[in-house]
Amino acid sequence: MGHTATAHAGSGGLTATEHRLANGLRVVLSEDHLTPVAAVCLWYDVGSRHEVKGRTGLAHLFEHLMFQGSKNVSGNGHFELVQGAGGSLNGTTSFERTNYFETMPTHQLELALWLEADRMGSLLAALDDESMENQRDVVKNERRQRYDNVPYGTAFEKLTALAYPEGHPYHHTPIGSMADLDAASLEDARAFFRTYYAPNNAVLSVVGDIDPEATLAWVEKYFGTIPGHDGKQPPRDGSLPEIMGAQLREEIVEEVPARALMAAYRLPHDGTRECDAADVALTVLGSGESSRLHNRLVRRDQSAVAAGFGMLRLAGAPSLGWLDVKTSSGIEVPAIEAAVDEELARFAAEGPTSEEMERAQAQLEREWLDRLSTVAGRADELCRFAVLFGDPQLALTAVQRVLDVTAEEVQAVAAARLRPDNRAVLVYEPLAADDTDESGGDDAAGASDENEGAEQ
């Protein structure tokens, strides 16, 4: 059954229709005839939160295996066919989902749909020891390059482990551990596919210069015969108290270019009004050169070379507010921490000004418009809201909920959550006694870096 494609208030005229195949696959279509391209996005409701102890990293490893051939497409054929047709593609894994996506010239849309259906329905025909070992090595090398062998590379992993206690489904990050990657067997991968890579555990969105009737016919033709699977267990409960109750702290001495203070604050779940208020608060405090922390630490005190406060929205567990400050040469971390706490306390006591509210909400609105301005971004957002919140239409009106947040709500969530007893803290100290390099990393680097891509 399809919903009527009526534009919702605040959607900017964008529309989407929903359909469901007999095997359970949810399909979301959105027409956009501005350019002759179409985006295909497929979200599977599986991420690192579904993994069990001893098998971390399996969701991300399997994402890589999905590019290693299927029954009718051998080896690297998926990449070769899409790129040869003038398209682009990739896949990523997060705590809460795994996604695959292609953007194609309109006349090549059928090819992308066939390719996604072929690996959903027949990947096990091509999954063998050779492809398993090949991609295990690729993922281990990715871990070395992006985490273990770069400055501050394991910060997000360490803070996540502090912020979510042992046994919590979000305690480990999608990259997984080297030991668990080594332990994963071919049968583990096959069982993972049978459990999670089923049409009734997925949402497919197609956005762009499409004919909805023809597109739906292709979806039915290629996906309709793939059987569903009812063996999936729900993820473990990710709920936690609103406040950690004590500051959790770890000091790390490594070869890093500058001292750093990083912290993760426990924030409301995504999909709530309180989460939107927290997003506005962190935007005022730490997003961009007009933010309070940048003005205080970088511009006024000149005690830091970079200061950011970003948000990792999570639906199945408390979200994280990610503070990231790289110090100037010779500045000690306690001075930075005292200044941060002073600014957070002032914000909790006074709240944002009307100018700060206007600027922060405009910035979040622009980011929302940026995501929906491309067919690929819109396809991803429609899948996100369908998988995590059950309704893809929410993607088209999400910004209005942010714009409806009041200054009082922003102040309240800051006072309740941005407290020293509600954070996990990492302090980085360089190996050398003297700091000679004043360079810092990206602001709030970990807040949006939970996705692991199948870089080929």
Tab-separated table of C-alpha atoms in Angstrom:
chain	number	residue	atom	x	y	z
A	1	MET	CA	0.000	0.000	0.000
A	2	GLY	CA	1.278	3.486	-0.816
A	3	HIS	CA	0.669	6.687	1.085
A	4	THR	CA	-0.568	9.719	-0.799
A	5	ALA	CA	2.333	11.962	-1.732
A	6	THR	CA	1.115	15.086	0.006
A	7	ALA	CA	3.686	17.679	1.018
A	8	HIS	CA	3.808	18.144	4.788
A	9	ALA	CA	4.016	21.548	6.417
A	10	GLY	CA	7.657	22.496	6.774
A	11	SER	CA	8.791	19.940	4.200
A	12	GLY	CA	9.723	22.491	1.547
A	13	GLY	CA	7.380	20.794	-0.904
A	14	LEU	CA	9.222	17.464	-0.709
A	15	THR	CA	7.093	14.335	-0.803
A	16	ALA	CA	7.568	10.616	-0.270
A	17	THR	CA	5.381	7.570	-0.760
A	18	GLU	CA	5.648	4.336	1.193
A	19	HIS	CA	5.081	0.768	0.050
A	20	ARG	CA	5.638	-2.676	1.534
A	21	LEU	CA	6.304	-5.898	-0.360
A	22	ALA	CA	4.785	-9.199	0.704
A	23	ASN	CA	8.177	-10.333	2.090
A	24	GLY	CA	8.283	-7.339	4.442
A	25	LEU	CA	10.621	-4.991	2.556
A	26	ARG	CA	9.669	-1.366	3.153
A	27	VAL	CA	10.066	0.867	0.105
A	28	VAL	CA	10.111	4.672	0.121
A	29	LEU	CA	9.985	6.635	-3.148
A	30	SER	CA	10.527	10.370	-3.624
A	31	GLU	CA	10.425	12.102	-7.017
A	32	ASP	CA	12.818	14.920	-7.864
A	33	HIS	CA	13.214	15.779	-11.533
A	34	LEU	CA	15.717	18.645	-11.183
A	35	THR	CA	18.637	16.509	-12.355
A	36	PRO	CA	18.709	13.223	-14.336
A	37	VAL	CA	20.042	11.101	-11.458
A	38	ALA	CA	18.559	8.684	-8.954
A	39	ALA	CA	19.796	7.575	-5.538
A	40	VAL	CA	19.259	4.088	-4.136
A	41	CYS	CA	19.732	3.653	-0.384
A	42	LEU	CA	19.278	0.433	1.560
A	43	TRP	CA	19.351	0.420	5.369
A	44	TYR	CA	19.536	-2.864	7.265
A	45	ASP	CA	18.423	-2.731	10.884
A	46	VAL	CA	21.713	-4.097	12.205
A	47	GLY	CA	24.762	-2.401	13.673
A	48	SER	CA	27.376	-2.929	16.336
A	49	ARG	CA	24.709	-2.786	19.083
A	50	HIS	CA	23.438	-6.168	17.836
A	51	GLU	CA	26.823	-7.852	18.347
A	52	VAL	CA	27.712	-10.067	21.287
A	53	LYS	CA	30.849	-10.155	23.389
A	54	GLY	CA	33.688	-11.855	21.554
A	55	ARG	CA	32.299	-10.979	18.117
A	56	THR	CA	32.667	-7.215	18.007
A	57	GLY	CA	33.274	-5.733	14.569
A	58	LEU	CA	31.222	-8.387	12.797
A	59	ALA	CA	28.631	-5.930	11.444
A	60	HIS	CA	31.373	-3.771	9.937
A	61	LEU	CA	33.281	-6.785	8.619
A	62	PHE	CA	30.130	-8.024	6.961
A	63	GLU	CA	29.552	-4.662	5.316
A	64	HIS	CA	32.892	-5.192	3.561
A	65	LEU	CA	31.928	-8.740	2.602
A	66	MET	CA	28.853	-7.375	0.820
A	67	PHE	CA	31.210	-5.901	-1.789
A	68	GLN	CA	33.005	-9.207	-2.435
A	69	GLY	CA	30.582	-10.726	-4.909
A	70	SER	CA	27.258	-12.505	-4.997
A	71	LYS	CA	25.695	-15.245	-7.100
A	72	ASN	CA	25.604	-13.285	-10.352
A	73	VAL	CA	28.302	-10.666	-9.658
A	74	SER	CA	31.778	-11.961	-8.904
A	75	GLY	CA	34.655	-10.323	-7.075
A	76	ASN	CA	34.732	-6.558	-7.333
A	77	GLY	CA	31.945	-6.572	-9.913
A	78	HIS	CA	29.515	-4.457	-7.902
A	79	PHE	CA	31.929	-1.521	-7.905
A	80	GLU	CA	32.912	-2.079	-11.522
A	81	LEU	CA	29.341	-2.161	-12.814
A	82	VAL	CA	28.186	0.915	-10.898
A	83	GLN	CA	31.255	3.012	-11.689
A	84	GLY	CA	31.251	1.829	-15.270
A	85	ALA	CA	27.674	3.102	-15.589
A	86	GLY	CA	28.719	6.538	-14.323
A	87	GLY	CA	27.531	6.030	-10.743
A	88	SER	CA	29.055	6.209	-7.272
A	89	LEU	CA	28.557	3.911	-4.294
A	90	ASN	CA	29.684	2.878	-0.819
A	91	GLY	CA	28.455	1.507	2.474
A	92	THR	CA	28.876	2.347	6.163
A	93	THR	CA	28.251	0.754	9.546
A	94	SER	CA	27.219	2.487	12.748
A	95	PHE	CA	25.990	1.478	16.183
A	96	GLU	CA	22.410	1.233	14.922
A	97	ARG	CA	22.402	0.314	11.232
A	98	THR	CA	24.339	-0.755	8.152
A	99	ASN	CA	23.635	1.055	4.897
A	100	TYR	CA	24.513	0.696	1.227
A	101	PHE	CA	23.969	3.354	-1.405
A	102	GLU	CA	24.395	4.194	-5.079
A	103	THR	CA	23.766	7.366	-7.068
A	104	MET	CA	23.188	6.588	-10.744
A	105	PRO	CA	22.241	8.295	-13.983
A	106	THR	CA	18.484	7.845	-14.226
A	107	HIS	CA	18.665	5.364	-17.094
A	108	GLN	CA	20.883	3.086	-14.945
A	109	LEU	CA	18.535	2.901	-11.958
A	110	GLU	CA	17.406	-0.625	-12.784
A	111	LEU	CA	21.009	-1.827	-12.645
A	112	ALA	CA	21.471	-0.487	-9.101
A	113	LEU	CA	18.258	-2.137	-7.911
A	114	TRP	CA	19.252	-5.451	-9.461
A	115	LEU	CA	22.705	-5.315	-7.857
A	116	GLU	CA	21.308	-4.625	-4.370
A	117	ALA	CA	18.711	-7.369	-4.733
A	118	ASP	CA	21.287	-9.859	-5.996
A	119	ARG	CA	23.502	-9.535	-2.951
A	120	MET	CA	20.552	-9.433	-0.542
A	121	GLY	CA	19.226	-12.654	-2.014
A	122	SER	CA	22.346	-14.581	-2.974
A	123	LEU	CA	25.455	-13.373	-1.162
A	124	LEU	CA	25.940	-16.720	0.576
A	125	ALA	CA	26.518	-18.359	-2.806
A	126	ALA	CA	29.768	-16.394	-3.130
A	127	LEU	CA	30.861	-16.081	0.513
A	128	ASP	CA	33.881	-18.319	1.051
A	129	ASP	CA	37.096	-18.554	3.059
A	130	GLU	CA	39.063	-16.531	0.517
A	131	SER	CA	36.752	-13.492	0.603
A	132	MET	CA	36.475	-13.776	4.389
A	133	GLU	CA	40.251	-13.692	4.881
A	134	ASN	CA	40.685	-10.931	2.326
A	135	GLN	CA	38.222	-8.581	4.002
A	136	ARG	CA	39.322	-9.503	7.510
A	137	ASP	CA	42.778	-8.183	6.558
A	138	VAL	CA	41.252	-5.062	4.956
A	139	VAL	CA	39.300	-4.212	8.103
A	140	LYS	CA	42.281	-4.858	10.379
A	141	ASN	CA	44.399	-2.554	8.225
A	142	GLU	CA	41.625	0.062	8.344
A	143	ARG	CA	41.715	-0.124	12.105
A	144	ARG	CA	45.476	0.436	12.101
A	145	GLN	CA	45.265	3.389	9.700
A	146	ARG	CA	42.263	5.181	11.206
A	147	TYR	CA	42.512	4.291	14.894
A	148	ASP	CA	45.638	2.684	16.256
A	149	ASN	CA	48.338	4.592	14.355
A	150	VAL	CA	47.054	8.181	14.254
A	151	PRO	CA	47.083	10.848	16.977
A	152	TYR	CA	43.971	10.689	19.183
A	153	GLY	CA	42.787	7.809	16.955
A	154	THR	CA	41.347	5.681	19.743
A	155	ALA	CA	39.727	8.567	21.629
A	156	PHE	CA	36.211	7.838	20.446
A	157	GLU	CA	36.603	4.152	21.254
A	158	LYS	CA	37.958	4.903	24.728
A	159	LEU	CA	35.274	7.476	25.564
A	160	THR	CA	32.510	5.174	24.347
A	161	ALA	CA	33.804	2.408	26.587
A	162	LEU	CA	33.783	4.835	29.543
A	163	ALA	CA	30.384	6.382	28.800
A	164	TYR	CA	28.589	3.042	28.311
A	165	PRO	CA	29.390	0.444	30.990
A	166	GLU	CA	30.723	-3.046	30.365
A	167	GLY	CA	27.963	-5.243	28.931
A	168	HIS	CA	26.049	-2.330	27.417
A	169	PRO	CA	25.319	-2.794	23.664
A	170	TYR	CA	27.042	0.520	22.858
A	171	HIS	CA	30.136	-0.181	24.984
A	172	HIS	CA	32.171	-1.033	21.876
A	173	THR	CA	32.413	0.847	18.590
A	174	PRO	CA	31.664	-0.566	15.106
A	175	ILE	CA	35.329	-1.095	14.189
A	176	GLY	CA	35.648	-3.939	16.729
A	177	SER	CA	38.808	-5.299	18.337
A	178	MET	CA	41.685	-7.045	16.597
A	179	ALA	CA	41.149	-10.168	18.711
A	180	ASP	CA	37.463	-10.398	17.785
A	181	LEU	CA	38.184	-9.784	14.104
A	182	ASP	CA	40.663	-12.663	14.211
A	183	ALA	CA	38.133	-14.883	15.997
A	184	ALA	CA	35.272	-14.366	13.506
A	185	SER	CA	34.674	-17.499	11.459
A	186	LEU	CA	33.084	-18.047	8.070
A	187	GLU	CA	30.119	-19.669	9.789
A	188	ASP	CA	29.762	-16.598	12.048
A	189	ALA	CA	29.481	-14.467	8.926
A	190	ARG	CA	26.972	-16.799	7.279
A	191	ALA	CA	24.797	-16.877	10.395
A	192	PHE	CA	24.980	-13.089	10.591
A	193	PHE	CA	23.757	-12.776	7.013
A	194	ARG	CA	20.896	-15.221	7.473
A	195	THR	CA	19.730	-13.383	10.588
A	196	TYR	CA	19.951	-9.734	9.536
A	197	TYR	CA	20.170	-9.455	5.752
A	198	ALA	CA	16.526	-10.185	5.083
A	199	PRO	CA	13.966	-7.966	3.304
A	200	ASN	CA	11.804	-7.702	6.417
A	201	ASN	CA	14.802	-6.207	8.253
A	202	ALA	CA	15.478	-3.511	5.661
A	203	VAL	CA	14.224	-0.244	4.209
A	204	LEU	CA	14.882	0.675	0.576
A	205	SER	CA	14.556	4.273	-0.563
A	206	VAL	CA	14.797	5.528	-4.145
A	207	VAL	CA	14.973	9.283	-4.679
A	208	GLY	CA	15.416	11.397	-7.769
A	209	ASP	CA	14.405	11.523	-11.406
A	210	ILE	CA	12.260	8.406	-11.223
A	211	ASP	CA	8.998	7.060	-12.552
A	212	PRO	CA	7.450	5.701	-9.328
A	213	GLU	CA	5.343	3.071	-11.071
A	214	ALA	CA	8.251	1.689	-13.090
A	215	THR	CA	10.565	1.866	-10.077
A	216	LEU	CA	8.155	-0.042	-7.877
A	217	ALA	CA	7.767	-2.655	-10.606
A	218	TRP	CA	11.548	-3.167	-10.686
A	219	VAL	CA	11.666	-3.402	-6.898
A	220	GLU	CA	8.953	-6.048	-6.931
A	221	LYS	CA	10.672	-7.923	-9.770
A	222	TYR	CA	14.098	-8.114	-8.153
A	223	PHE	CA	13.380	-8.050	-4.409
A	224	GLY	CA	9.926	-9.628	-4.273
A	225	THR	CA	11.069	-13.252	-4.425
A	226	ILE	CA	13.662	-12.961	-1.633
A	227	PRO	CA	12.258	-14.728	1.436
A	228	GLY	CA	11.969	-12.970	4.778
A	229	HIS	CA	13.594	-14.259	7.958
A	230	ASP	CA	12.084	-14.199	11.432
A	231	GLY	CA	15.117	-15.268	13.490
A	232	LYS	CA	16.339	-11.818	14.491
A	233	GLN	CA	16.459	-11.080	18.198
A	234	PRO	CA	15.858	-7.482	19.346
A	235	PRO	CA	18.980	-5.596	20.443
A	236	ARG	CA	19.804	-5.618	24.115
A	237	ASP	CA	18.321	-2.850	26.217
A	238	GLY	CA	20.385	0.316	25.845
A	239	SER	CA	18.665	2.407	28.519
A	240	LEU	CA	20.738	4.031	31.266
A	241	PRO	CA	20.131	6.579	34.039
A	242	GLU	CA	19.976	10.146	32.783
A	243	ILE	CA	23.093	11.103	34.768
A	244	MET	CA	26.295	9.057	35.088
A	245	GLY	CA	26.494	10.067	38.730
A	246	ALA	CA	30.257	10.539	38.803
A	247	GLN	CA	32.948	11.782	36.493
A	248	LEU	CA	34.808	8.930	34.771
A	249	ARG	CA	38.361	9.846	33.863
A	250	GLU	CA	41.382	8.443	32.041
A	251	GLU	CA	44.751	10.047	31.303
A	252	ILE	CA	46.651	8.956	28.214
A	253	VAL	CA	50.299	9.642	27.480
A	254	GLU	CA	50.919	9.200	23.752
A	255	GLU	CA	52.769	10.692	20.837
A	256	VAL	CA	50.240	13.434	20.104
A	257	PRO	CA	50.875	16.952	18.752
A	258	ALA	CA	49.144	18.793	21.592
A	259	ARG	CA	47.577	18.265	24.988
A	260	ALA	CA	43.880	17.613	24.671
A	261	LEU	CA	40.756	17.506	26.768
A	262	MET	CA	37.953	15.316	25.446
A	263	ALA	CA	34.709	14.474	27.165
A	264	ALA	CA	31.472	12.642	26.432
A	265	TYR	CA	28.298	13.848	28.169
A	266	ARG	CA	25.219	11.610	28.458
A	267	LEU	CA	22.317	13.296	26.614
A	268	PRO	CA	18.674	12.455	25.744
A	269	HIS	CA	17.768	9.827	23.167
A	270	ASP	CA	17.365	10.877	19.545
A	271	GLY	CA	13.778	11.429	18.486
A	272	THR	CA	12.860	13.399	21.615
A	273	ARG	CA	12.252	17.105	22.053
A	274	GLU	CA	14.938	17.139	24.756
A	275	CYS	CA	17.445	15.793	22.243
A	276	ASP	CA	16.621	18.623	19.834
A	277	ALA	CA	17.088	21.110	22.687
A	278	ALA	CA	20.459	19.554	23.519
A	279	ASP	CA	21.497	19.854	19.865
A	280	VAL	CA	20.745	23.583	19.966
A	281	ALA	CA	22.677	23.928	23.232
A	282	LEU	CA	25.786	22.248	21.854
A	283	THR	CA	25.569	24.328	18.681
A	284	VAL	CA	25.585	27.527	20.739
A	285	LEU	CA	28.396	26.286	22.939
A	286	GLY	CA	30.735	24.617	20.519
A	287	SER	CA	29.864	24.701	16.818
A	288	GLY	CA	31.934	27.070	14.727
A	289	GLU	CA	33.892	30.258	15.334
A	290	SER	CA	30.884	32.113	16.773
A	291	SER	CA	30.401	29.543	19.541
A	292	ARG	CA	30.992	30.332	23.190
A	293	LEU	CA	33.832	27.868	23.685
A	294	HIS	CA	35.684	29.023	20.584
A	295	ASN	CA	35.299	32.650	21.594
A	296	ARG	CA	36.492	31.941	25.136
A	297	LEU	CA	39.317	29.449	24.596
A	298	VAL	CA	40.631	30.166	21.114
A	299	ARG	CA	39.879	33.835	20.517
A	300	ARG	CA	39.953	35.436	23.995
A	301	ASP	CA	42.205	33.312	26.208
A	302	GLN	CA	44.238	31.853	23.316
A	303	SER	CA	44.646	28.770	25.478
A	304	ALA	CA	43.409	26.393	22.761
A	305	VAL	CA	43.914	26.002	19.032
A	306	ALA	CA	40.616	24.162	18.530
A	307	ALA	CA	37.475	23.846	20.630
A	308	GLY	CA	34.306	22.073	19.580
A	309	PHE	CA	31.204	20.517	21.072
A	310	GLY	CA	29.280	18.145	18.802
A	311	MET	CA	26.439	15.687	19.211
A	312	LEU	CA	26.191	12.015	18.383
A	313	ARG	CA	22.471	11.300	18.161
A	314	LEU	CA	21.499	7.776	19.174
A	315	ALA	CA	18.033	6.262	19.225
A	316	GLY	CA	18.636	3.060	21.184
A	317	ALA	CA	20.793	4.545	23.934
A	318	PRO	CA	21.503	7.959	25.439
A	319	SER	CA	23.067	10.284	22.899
A	320	LEU	CA	26.541	11.693	23.482
A	321	GLY	CA	27.704	15.291	23.634
A	322	TRP	CA	31.300	15.240	22.420
A	323	LEU	CA	33.683	17.917	23.718
A	324	ASP	CA	37.063	18.205	21.971
A	325	VAL	CA	39.663	20.835	22.918
A	326	LYS	CA	43.277	20.898	21.707
A	327	THR	CA	45.494	23.145	23.828
A	328	SER	CA	47.922	25.851	22.784
A	329	SER	CA	51.621	25.296	23.454
A	330	GLY	CA	52.471	25.334	27.157
A	331	ILE	CA	48.863	25.346	28.396
A	332	GLU	CA	47.950	22.717	30.961
A	333	VAL	CA	44.683	20.776	30.703
A	334	PRO	CA	43.376	21.801	34.181
A	335	ALA	CA	43.246	25.432	33.023
A	336	ILE	CA	41.231	24.413	29.969
A	337	GLU	CA	38.899	22.266	32.035
A	338	ALA	CA	38.252	25.070	34.519
A	339	ALA	CA	37.382	27.466	31.695
A	340	VAL	CA	35.055	24.918	30.052
A	341	ASP	CA	33.245	24.277	33.334
A	342	GLU	CA	32.897	28.012	33.898
A	343	GLU	CA	31.308	28.504	30.484
A	344	LEU	CA	28.948	25.548	30.914
A	345	ALA	CA	27.875	26.756	34.360
A	346	ARG	CA	27.208	30.245	33.022
A	347	PHE	CA	25.167	28.832	30.157
A	348	ALA	CA	23.159	26.632	32.534
A	349	ALA	CA	22.454	29.640	34.772
A	350	GLU	CA	21.624	32.201	32.084
A	351	GLY	CA	20.640	30.197	28.986
A	352	PRO	CA	21.214	31.298	25.400
A	353	THR	CA	20.583	34.824	24.179
A	354	SER	CA	17.957	35.439	21.507
A	355	GLU	CA	20.751	36.063	18.996
A	356	GLU	CA	22.421	32.761	19.889
A	357	MET	CA	19.120	30.902	19.523
A	358	GLU	CA	18.505	32.438	16.118
A	359	ARG	CA	22.031	31.680	14.918
A	360	ALA	CA	22.062	28.089	16.225
A	361	GLN	CA	18.656	27.205	14.825
A	362	ALA	CA	19.601	28.752	11.465
A	363	GLN	CA	22.771	26.658	11.432
A	364	LEU	CA	20.866	23.448	12.197
A	365	GLU	CA	18.288	24.349	9.558
A	366	ARG	CA	21.045	24.842	6.995
A	367	GLU	CA	22.546	21.455	7.871
A	368	TRP	CA	19.125	19.841	7.428
A	369	LEU	CA	18.665	21.559	4.070
A	370	ASP	CA	22.128	20.408	3.013
A	371	ARG	CA	21.232	16.797	3.800
A	372	LEU	CA	17.975	16.961	1.864
A	373	SER	CA	19.329	19.025	-1.035
A	374	THR	CA	20.916	16.011	-2.741
A	375	VAL	CA	19.039	12.907	-3.809
A	376	ALA	CA	21.571	10.734	-1.947
A	377	GLY	CA	21.207	12.729	1.269
A	378	ARG	CA	17.427	12.650	1.101
A	379	ALA	CA	17.395	8.900	0.439
A	380	ASP	CA	19.580	8.353	3.492
A	381	GLU	CA	17.384	10.530	5.733
A	382	LEU	CA	14.204	8.744	4.612
A	383	CYS	CA	15.781	5.395	5.487
A	384	ARG	CA	17.041	6.712	8.818
A	385	PHE	CA	13.666	7.853	10.036
A	386	ALA	CA	11.983	4.701	8.743
A	387	VAL	CA	14.417	2.323	10.476
A	388	LEU	CA	14.958	4.193	13.743
A	389	PHE	CA	11.565	5.832	14.251
A	390	GLY	CA	9.171	3.878	12.037
A	391	ASP	CA	8.120	6.795	9.840
A	392	PRO	CA	10.156	8.102	6.873
A	393	GLN	CA	7.864	11.133	6.592
A	394	LEU	CA	9.482	12.529	9.753
A	395	ALA	CA	12.619	13.215	7.700
A	396	LEU	CA	10.796	15.888	5.732
A	397	THR	CA	9.734	17.865	8.795
A	398	ALA	CA	12.616	17.241	11.217
A	399	VAL	CA	13.859	20.809	11.081
A	400	GLN	CA	10.560	22.219	12.314
A	401	ARG	CA	10.946	20.324	15.564
A	402	VAL	CA	14.341	21.951	16.094
A	403	LEU	CA	12.949	25.392	15.262
A	404	ASP	CA	10.136	24.893	17.788
A	405	VAL	CA	12.559	24.443	20.697
A	406	THR	CA	12.567	27.362	23.135
A	407	ALA	CA	15.462	29.054	24.917
A	408	GLU	CA	14.034	27.839	28.225
A	409	GLU	CA	14.179	24.226	27.030
A	410	VAL	CA	17.757	24.680	25.859
A	411	GLN	CA	18.778	26.128	29.219
A	412	ALA	CA	16.967	23.349	31.090
A	413	VAL	CA	18.688	20.491	29.258
A	414	ALA	CA	22.068	22.183	29.660
A	415	ALA	CA	21.545	22.613	33.394
A	416	ALA	CA	20.384	19.012	33.765
A	417	ARG	CA	23.016	17.296	31.611
A	418	LEU	CA	26.150	19.404	31.020
A	419	ARG	CA	27.541	18.753	34.485
A	420	PRO	CA	30.889	17.394	35.716
A	421	ASP	CA	29.159	14.346	37.239
A	422	ASN	CA	27.665	13.420	33.874
A	423	ARG	CA	30.721	12.997	31.706
A	424	ALA	CA	33.517	10.649	30.763
A	425	VAL	CA	36.844	12.466	30.315
A	426	LEU	CA	40.056	11.762	28.422
A	427	VAL	CA	43.161	13.841	29.057
A	428	TYR	CA	45.947	13.533	26.487
A	429	GLU	CA	49.516	14.348	27.434
A	430	PRO	CA	52.293	14.235	24.817
A	431	LEU	CA	55.221	11.921	25.363
A	432	ALA	CA	57.674	14.820	25.051
A	433	ALA	CA	58.102	17.138	28.016
A	434	ASP	CA	57.665	20.268	25.900
A	435	ASP	CA	54.817	20.906	23.456
A	436	THR	CA	56.354	22.279	20.283
A	437	ASP	CA	53.499	21.702	17.859
A	438	GLU	CA	50.402	23.826	18.282
A	439	SER	CA	48.336	22.007	15.672
A	440	GLY	CA	45.050	20.404	16.713
A	441	GLY	CA	42.506	18.028	15.254
A	442	ASP	CA	39.021	18.653	13.914
A	443	ASP	CA	36.459	20.123	16.295
A	444	ALA	CA	34.324	17.454	17.927
A	445	ALA	CA	35.968	14.856	15.705
A	446	GLY	CA	34.348	11.845	17.343
A	447	ALA	CA	30.807	13.160	17.337
A	448	SER	CA	30.157	12.217	13.741
A	449	ASP	CA	32.838	9.583	13.198
A	450	GLU	CA	31.012	6.490	14.371
A	451	ASN	CA	30.443	5.265	10.796
A	452	GLU	CA	32.831	2.764	9.287
A	453	GLY	CA	32.926	2.763	5.505
A	454	ALA	CA	33.641	0.014	3.009
A	455	GLU	CA	36.394	2.003	1.353
A	456	GLN	CA	37.546	0.078	-1.676
